[in-house]
XYZ file of C-alpha atoms in Angstrom:
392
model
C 20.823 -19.427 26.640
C 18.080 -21.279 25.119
C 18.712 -24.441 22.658
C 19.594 -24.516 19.285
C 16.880 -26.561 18.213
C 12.893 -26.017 18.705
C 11.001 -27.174 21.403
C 10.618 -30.370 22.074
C 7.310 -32.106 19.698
C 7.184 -35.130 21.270
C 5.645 -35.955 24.778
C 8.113 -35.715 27.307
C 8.219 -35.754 31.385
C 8.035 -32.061 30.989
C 5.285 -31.635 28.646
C 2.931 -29.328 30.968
C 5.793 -27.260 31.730
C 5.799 -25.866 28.129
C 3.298 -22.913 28.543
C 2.277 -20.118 26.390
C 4.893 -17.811 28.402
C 7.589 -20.049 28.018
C 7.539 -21.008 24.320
C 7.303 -17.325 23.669
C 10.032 -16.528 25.694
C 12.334 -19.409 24.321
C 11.420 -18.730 21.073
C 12.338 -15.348 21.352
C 15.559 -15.700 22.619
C 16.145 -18.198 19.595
C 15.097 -15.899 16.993
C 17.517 -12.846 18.423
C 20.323 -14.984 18.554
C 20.262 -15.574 14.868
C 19.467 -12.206 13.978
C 15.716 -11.765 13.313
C 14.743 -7.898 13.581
C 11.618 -8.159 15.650
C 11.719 -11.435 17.404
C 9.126 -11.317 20.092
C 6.201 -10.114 17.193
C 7.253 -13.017 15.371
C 6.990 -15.340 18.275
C 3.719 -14.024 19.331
C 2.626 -14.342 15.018
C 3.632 -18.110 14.947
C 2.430 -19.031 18.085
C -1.036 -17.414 17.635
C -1.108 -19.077 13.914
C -0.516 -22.258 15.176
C -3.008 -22.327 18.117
C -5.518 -20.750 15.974
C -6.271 -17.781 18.193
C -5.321 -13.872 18.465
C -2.317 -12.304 19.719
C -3.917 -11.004 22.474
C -5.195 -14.329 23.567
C -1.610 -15.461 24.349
C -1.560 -12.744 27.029
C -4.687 -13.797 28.623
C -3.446 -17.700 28.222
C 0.416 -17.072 29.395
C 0.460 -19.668 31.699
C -1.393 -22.062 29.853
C 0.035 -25.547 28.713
C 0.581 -26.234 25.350
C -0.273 -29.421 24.199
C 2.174 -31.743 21.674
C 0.164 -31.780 18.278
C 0.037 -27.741 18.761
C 3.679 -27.871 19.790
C 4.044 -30.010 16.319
C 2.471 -27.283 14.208
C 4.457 -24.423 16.389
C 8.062 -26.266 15.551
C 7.318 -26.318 12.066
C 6.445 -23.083 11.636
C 9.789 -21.939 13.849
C 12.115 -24.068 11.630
C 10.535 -22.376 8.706
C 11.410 -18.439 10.560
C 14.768 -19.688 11.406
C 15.579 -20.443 7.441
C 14.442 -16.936 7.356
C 11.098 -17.447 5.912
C 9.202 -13.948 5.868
C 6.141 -14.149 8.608
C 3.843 -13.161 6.039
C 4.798 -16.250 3.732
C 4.578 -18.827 6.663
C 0.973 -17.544 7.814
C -0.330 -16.720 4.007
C -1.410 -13.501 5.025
C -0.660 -9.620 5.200
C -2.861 -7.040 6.553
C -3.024 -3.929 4.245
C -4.479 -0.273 4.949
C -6.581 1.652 7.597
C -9.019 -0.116 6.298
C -7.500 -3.259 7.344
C -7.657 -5.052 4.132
C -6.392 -9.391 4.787
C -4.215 -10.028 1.926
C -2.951 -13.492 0.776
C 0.431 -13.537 0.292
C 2.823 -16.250 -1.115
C 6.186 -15.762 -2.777
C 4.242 -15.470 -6.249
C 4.122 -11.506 -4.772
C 6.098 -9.246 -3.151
C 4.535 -8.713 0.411
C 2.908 -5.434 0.710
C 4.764 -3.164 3.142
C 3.104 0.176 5.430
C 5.575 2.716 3.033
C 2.492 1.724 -0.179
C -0.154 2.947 2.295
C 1.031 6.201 2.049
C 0.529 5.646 -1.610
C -2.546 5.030 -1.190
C -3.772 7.495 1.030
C -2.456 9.888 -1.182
C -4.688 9.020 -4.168
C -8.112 9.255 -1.785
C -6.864 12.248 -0.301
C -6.705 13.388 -4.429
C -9.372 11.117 -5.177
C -11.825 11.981 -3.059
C -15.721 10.330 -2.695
C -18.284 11.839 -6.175
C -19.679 14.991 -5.483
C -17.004 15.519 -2.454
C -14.217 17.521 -2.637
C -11.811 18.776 -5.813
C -8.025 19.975 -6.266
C -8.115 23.644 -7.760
C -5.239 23.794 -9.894
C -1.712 22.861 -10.902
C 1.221 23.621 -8.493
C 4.801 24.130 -9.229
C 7.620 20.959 -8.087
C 6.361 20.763 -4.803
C 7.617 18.182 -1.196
C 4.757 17.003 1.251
C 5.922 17.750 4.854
C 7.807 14.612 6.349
C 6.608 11.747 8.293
C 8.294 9.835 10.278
C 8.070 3.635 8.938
C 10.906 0.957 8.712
C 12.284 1.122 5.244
C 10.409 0.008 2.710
C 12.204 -3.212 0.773
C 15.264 -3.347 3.151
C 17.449 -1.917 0.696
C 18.640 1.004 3.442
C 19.738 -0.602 6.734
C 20.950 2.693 7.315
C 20.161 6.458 6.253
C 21.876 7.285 3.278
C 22.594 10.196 1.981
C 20.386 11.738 -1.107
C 22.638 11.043 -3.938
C 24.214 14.037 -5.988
C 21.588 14.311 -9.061
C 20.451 16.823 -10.687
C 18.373 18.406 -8.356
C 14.616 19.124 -8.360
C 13.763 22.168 -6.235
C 10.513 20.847 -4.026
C 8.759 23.674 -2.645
C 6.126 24.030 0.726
C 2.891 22.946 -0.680
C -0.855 24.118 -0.042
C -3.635 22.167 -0.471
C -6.622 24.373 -2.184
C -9.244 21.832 -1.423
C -12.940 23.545 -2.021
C -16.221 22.185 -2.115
C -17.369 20.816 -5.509
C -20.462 22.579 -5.543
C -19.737 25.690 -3.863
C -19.771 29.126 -5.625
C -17.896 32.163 -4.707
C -20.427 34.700 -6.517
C -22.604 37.422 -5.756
C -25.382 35.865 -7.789
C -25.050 32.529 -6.203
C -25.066 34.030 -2.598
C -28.583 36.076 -3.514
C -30.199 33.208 -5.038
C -29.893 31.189 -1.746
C -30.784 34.127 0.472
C -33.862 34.910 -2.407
C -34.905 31.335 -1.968
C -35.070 31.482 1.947
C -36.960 31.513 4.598
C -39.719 30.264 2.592
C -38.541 27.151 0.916
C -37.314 26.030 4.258
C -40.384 26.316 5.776
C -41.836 24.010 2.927
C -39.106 21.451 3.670
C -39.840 20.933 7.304
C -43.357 20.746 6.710
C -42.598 17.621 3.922
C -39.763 16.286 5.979
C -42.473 16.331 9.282
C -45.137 15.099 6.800
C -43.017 12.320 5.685
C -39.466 10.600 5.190
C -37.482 11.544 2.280
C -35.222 9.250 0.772
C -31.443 10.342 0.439
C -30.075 11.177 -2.925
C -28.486 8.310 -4.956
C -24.402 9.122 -5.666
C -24.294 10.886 -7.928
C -22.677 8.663 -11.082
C -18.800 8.166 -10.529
C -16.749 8.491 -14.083
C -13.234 8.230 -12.831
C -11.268 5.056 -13.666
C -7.678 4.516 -11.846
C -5.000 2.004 -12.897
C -2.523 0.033 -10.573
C 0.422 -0.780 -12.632
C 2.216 -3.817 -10.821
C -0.138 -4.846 -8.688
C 0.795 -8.176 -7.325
C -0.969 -9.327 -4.362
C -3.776 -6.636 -5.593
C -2.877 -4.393 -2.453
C -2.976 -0.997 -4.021
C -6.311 -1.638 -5.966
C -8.338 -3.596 -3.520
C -7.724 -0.470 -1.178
C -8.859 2.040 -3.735
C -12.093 -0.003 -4.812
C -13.164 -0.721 -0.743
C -12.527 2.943 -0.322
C -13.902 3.655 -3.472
C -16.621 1.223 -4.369
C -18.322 3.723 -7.025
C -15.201 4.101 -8.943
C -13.441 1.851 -11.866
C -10.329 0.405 -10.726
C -8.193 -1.910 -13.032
C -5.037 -3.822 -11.699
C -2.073 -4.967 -14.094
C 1.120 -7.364 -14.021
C 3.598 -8.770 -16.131
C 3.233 -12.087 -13.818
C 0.503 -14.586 -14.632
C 1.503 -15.756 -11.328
C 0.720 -12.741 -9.501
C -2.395 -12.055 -11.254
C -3.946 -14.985 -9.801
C -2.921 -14.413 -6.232
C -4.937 -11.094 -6.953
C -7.880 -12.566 -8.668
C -7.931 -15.158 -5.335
C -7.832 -11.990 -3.183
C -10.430 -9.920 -4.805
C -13.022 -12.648 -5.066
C -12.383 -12.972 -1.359
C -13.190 -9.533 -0.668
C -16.055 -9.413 -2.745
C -14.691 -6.137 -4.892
C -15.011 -5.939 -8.206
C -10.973 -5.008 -9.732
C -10.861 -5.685 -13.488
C -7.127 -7.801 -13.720
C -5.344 -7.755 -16.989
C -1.890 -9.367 -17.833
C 0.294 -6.927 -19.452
C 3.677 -5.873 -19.258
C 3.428 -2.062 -17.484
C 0.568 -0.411 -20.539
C 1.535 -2.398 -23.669
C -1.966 -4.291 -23.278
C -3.549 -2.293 -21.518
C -7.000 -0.314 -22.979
C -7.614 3.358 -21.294
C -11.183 4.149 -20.722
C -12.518 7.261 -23.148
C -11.126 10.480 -21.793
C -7.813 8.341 -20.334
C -6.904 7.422 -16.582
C -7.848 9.825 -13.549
C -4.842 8.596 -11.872
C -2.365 5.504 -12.616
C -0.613 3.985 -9.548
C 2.428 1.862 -9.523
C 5.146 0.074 -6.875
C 7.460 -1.153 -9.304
C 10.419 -2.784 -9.099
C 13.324 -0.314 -8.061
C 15.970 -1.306 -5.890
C 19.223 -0.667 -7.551
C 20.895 -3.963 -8.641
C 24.098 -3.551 -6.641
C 22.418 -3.255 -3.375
C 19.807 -6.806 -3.733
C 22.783 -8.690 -3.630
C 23.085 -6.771 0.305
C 19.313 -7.885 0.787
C 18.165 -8.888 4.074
C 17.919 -12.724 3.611
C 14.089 -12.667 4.214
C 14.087 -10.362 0.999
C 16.589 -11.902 -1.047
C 15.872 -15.313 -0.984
C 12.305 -15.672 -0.706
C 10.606 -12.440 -2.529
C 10.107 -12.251 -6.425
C 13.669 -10.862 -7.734
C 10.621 -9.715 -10.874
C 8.881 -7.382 -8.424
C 12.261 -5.785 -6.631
C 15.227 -5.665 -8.983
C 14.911 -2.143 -10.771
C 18.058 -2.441 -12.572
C 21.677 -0.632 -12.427
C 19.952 2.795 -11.038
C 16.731 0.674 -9.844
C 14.684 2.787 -12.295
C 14.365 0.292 -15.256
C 10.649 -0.176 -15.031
C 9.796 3.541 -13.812
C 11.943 5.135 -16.669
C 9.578 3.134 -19.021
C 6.368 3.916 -16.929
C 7.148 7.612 -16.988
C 7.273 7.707 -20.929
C 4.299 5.626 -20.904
C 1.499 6.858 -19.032
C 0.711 10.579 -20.783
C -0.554 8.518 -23.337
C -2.716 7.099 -21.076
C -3.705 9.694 -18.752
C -6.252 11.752 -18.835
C -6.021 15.885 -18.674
C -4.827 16.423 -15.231
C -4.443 12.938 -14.391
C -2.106 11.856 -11.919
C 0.822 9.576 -11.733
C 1.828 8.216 -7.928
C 4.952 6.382 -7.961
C 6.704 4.629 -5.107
C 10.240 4.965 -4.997
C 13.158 3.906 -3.396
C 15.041 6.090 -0.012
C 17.858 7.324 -2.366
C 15.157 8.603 -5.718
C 13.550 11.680 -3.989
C 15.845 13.805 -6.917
C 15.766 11.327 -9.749
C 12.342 10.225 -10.274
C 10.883 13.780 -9.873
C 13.628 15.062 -12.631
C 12.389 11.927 -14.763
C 8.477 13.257 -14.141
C 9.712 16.976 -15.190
C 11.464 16.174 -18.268
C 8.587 13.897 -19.829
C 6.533 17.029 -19.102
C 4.542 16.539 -15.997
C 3.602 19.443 -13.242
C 2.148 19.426 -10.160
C 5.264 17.111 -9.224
C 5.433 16.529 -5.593
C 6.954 13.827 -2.973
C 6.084 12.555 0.014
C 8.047 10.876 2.817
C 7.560 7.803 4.860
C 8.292 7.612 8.478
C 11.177 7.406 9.062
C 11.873 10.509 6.822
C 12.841 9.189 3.942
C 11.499 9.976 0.360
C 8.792 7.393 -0.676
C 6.173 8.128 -2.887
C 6.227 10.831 -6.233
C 3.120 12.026 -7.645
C 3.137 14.302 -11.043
C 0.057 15.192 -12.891
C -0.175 15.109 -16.582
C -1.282 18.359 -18.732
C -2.571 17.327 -21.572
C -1.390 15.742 -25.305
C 1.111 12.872 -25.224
C-alpha cells in the first residue's frame, strides 16, 4: 500500500528510481484508495500536464526517470486531485465534440460533459449545412432510440427509476429527411430528361475547355441561440460546424461570459455573447430563432447536497441547482422561447436522468409539437427537443 502523502519533491538517494511507470502506478493506487472514480486516467492527465507531453508519450517513456522540478509540479497538481479538485479545473482545459473543440475551463463554468454532445449533434443533424438537407413536417410526441455515457452532473450514482408523472406517450420516430432541391413531379422529371443529352455534352466540352469555379454557399439565414452557455461549449460547436450560420450565446454570469469570450477569440469563431438572464435581454433576429439551445441548471435541490465532492464543492451551484423539482430555470425557458422562436423553430433542452416525463409534459402544455427525447449512453433520458408552431 502506497503512502499517504505524494511523492517525494525533493532530491533523495532514490531520485532515478522514480520513473514514469512508477509515479503512475503509485499515484494510482493513491487516488483509489480515497475514492476517485477513474484513477489511472487521472494519473496519466496530471502526469502528462506536468511534463508537458501527451498521454501516449508516458507509454513510450515508462521507464523513464523523472526529474525533481517535474516531480515539484506533479505533487502539486496530486495534492490539488486528492482535495478533489475536478481534472478539468487543475489542467484549465476540457475537450468538447467530434470536432474536438479545447475548451478553457475554470470554476467560473460548469465543465462541459459528453451527455451536451448529444445536444449538439442533434441540432446539426436538424440543422443541417445551406442548401443540404430539410425536415418535412411535424411529428406527434415522439422518443429517439436509446444509446448507451456516465451520467451527466453526478446527480444518479445509480439508475433510478422514471418518476410517476404524468406521462407523455413517446412514440418510434422516422426521420423524413429529403433533398432541399429535389422535386417529386412529372414536370420536373421531363424537364431534366428534355434538357439532356445535349446540355451535357456542352458541359464537358466547357469543363475540358476550362476550370469552372464552384458555386459560392448559397446565403445562410438561420440564427440559433444557446441559452446558458458558460464555457461557450454548445455555441462554439454549432458555429465550427456551422461557420455560415448566426449563432448567439447567453448567461446570467458576467463571469461566465468572459470565460466564453476568452474561448471564442481563441478559436477564431465569431459567437455574438450577450449578458442576460435566460431571454429578458435578449433581441431575436426578424422572423425569430431557427432553434434555441439550453443546459440549464436542473438538478433537483435535495439531491446537490448528495453531490459527488468534485461537483459539489468546486462547480458553480448557479449553473447546477434547478430548484425543488430541478426545473426552475426550464419551467421559465419553456414559457419563454415561443416568443422568440421562429415558425417551426426548435427548442433542445438537456435534462436531468429522472425528467424524460416532466419536461416533455412542460413542452406539450405551452403548446409545442414535434416533442421528442433522446437518451444518453447509458440509457438514460438526456436531451428534449419540441418545435414551436407558430404565434406566442
Amino acid at each position: 500500500m502506497p503512502s499517504s502523502d505524494p511523492p517525494p519533491s525533493s532530491p533523495t538517494a532514490e531520485e532515478e528510481t522514480w520513473t514514469v511507470g512508477r509515479l503512475l502506478a503509485w499515484t494510482q493506487q493513491r487516488f483509489a484508495q480515497v475514492g476517485i472514480d477513474s484513477p489511472r486516467i487521472d494519473a496519466e492527465h496530471l502526469l502528462s500536464h506536468a511534463l508537458g507531453c501527451s498521454r501516449m508519450s508516458l507509454y513510450v517513456d515508462h521507464d523513464k526517470a523523472v526529474n525533481g522540478p517535474e516531480r515539484v509540479r506533479f505533487r502539486e497538481l496530486v495534492k490539488r486531485r486528492l482535495a478533489r479538485e475536478p481534472v478539468a479545473y487543475i489542467e484549465g482545459k476540457r475537450g468538447f465534440h467530434a470536432l474536438d473543440l479545447e475548451l478553457a475551463v475554470d470554476g467560473r463554468v460548469l465543465i462541459p460533459r459528453p451527455e451536451t454532445e448529444h445536444l449538439v449533434d442533434w441540432m446539426l443533424e436538424e440543422l443541417p449545412p445551406a442548401g443540404g438537407l430539410v425536415r418535412k413536417g411535424l411529428d406527434d410526441v415522439i422518443e429517439e432510440p436509446a444509446e448507451q455515457d456516465d451520467d451527466a452532473r453526478g446527480e444518479e450514482a445509480e439508475a433510478s427509476p422514471i418518476s410517476e408523472e404524468p406521462r407523455v406517450e413517446l412514440l418510434d420516430e422516422s426521420e423524413p429527411w429529403v433533398e432541399a432541391d429535389a422535386s417529386g413531379s412529372d414536370a420536373a422529371s421531363e424537364a431534366r430528361a428534355s434538357s439532356g443529352s445535349g446540355a451535357a455534352s456542352e458541359a464537358r466540352a466547357s469543363s475540358e475547355a476550362e476550370p469552372v469555379e464552384p458555386a459560392p454557399p448559397p446565403p445562410d439565414h438561420r440564427a440559433v441561440l444557446d441559452v446558458g452557455t458558460g464555457s461557450g461549449a454548445i455555441a462554439l460547436a454549432l458555429k465550427r460546424a456551422r461557420p455560415t450560420m448566426r449563432v448567439v450565446a447567453c448567461d446570467v454570469s458576467g463571469d461566465a461570459l468572459a470565460v466564453a469570450r476568452s474561448n471564442a477569440e481563441r478559436l477564431e469563431l465569431a459567437v455574438e455573447l450577450v449578458q442576460s438572464d435566460l431571454l429578458t435581454r435578449v433581441t431575436a433576429p426578424a422572423g425569430g430563432w431557427s432553434a434555441i439551445a439550453a443546459n440549464l441548471p436542473y438538478v433537483r435541490e435535495p439531491v446537490w447536497r448528495g453531490l459527488a465532492p468534485e461537483v459539489r464543492r468546486f462547480e458553480p451551484r448557479l449553473a447546477l441547482d434547478g430548484g425543488e423539482d430541478g426545473l426552475d430555470v426550464i419551467r421559465r425557458l419553456v414559457d419563454e422561447a415561443p416568443r422568440q422562436l421562429a415558425p417551426g423553430g426548435g427548442l433542445y433542452l438537456e435534462i436531468g436522468y429522472d425528467q424524460g416525463q416532466s419536461v416533455p409534459a412542460l413542452l406539450v402544455a405551452r403548446g409545442f409539437v414535434d416533442v421528442a427525447m433522446r437518451r444518453d449512453h447509458a440509457g438514460h433520458p438526456r436531451i428534449v427537443r419540441g418545435r414551436w408552431p407558430g404565434g406566442a
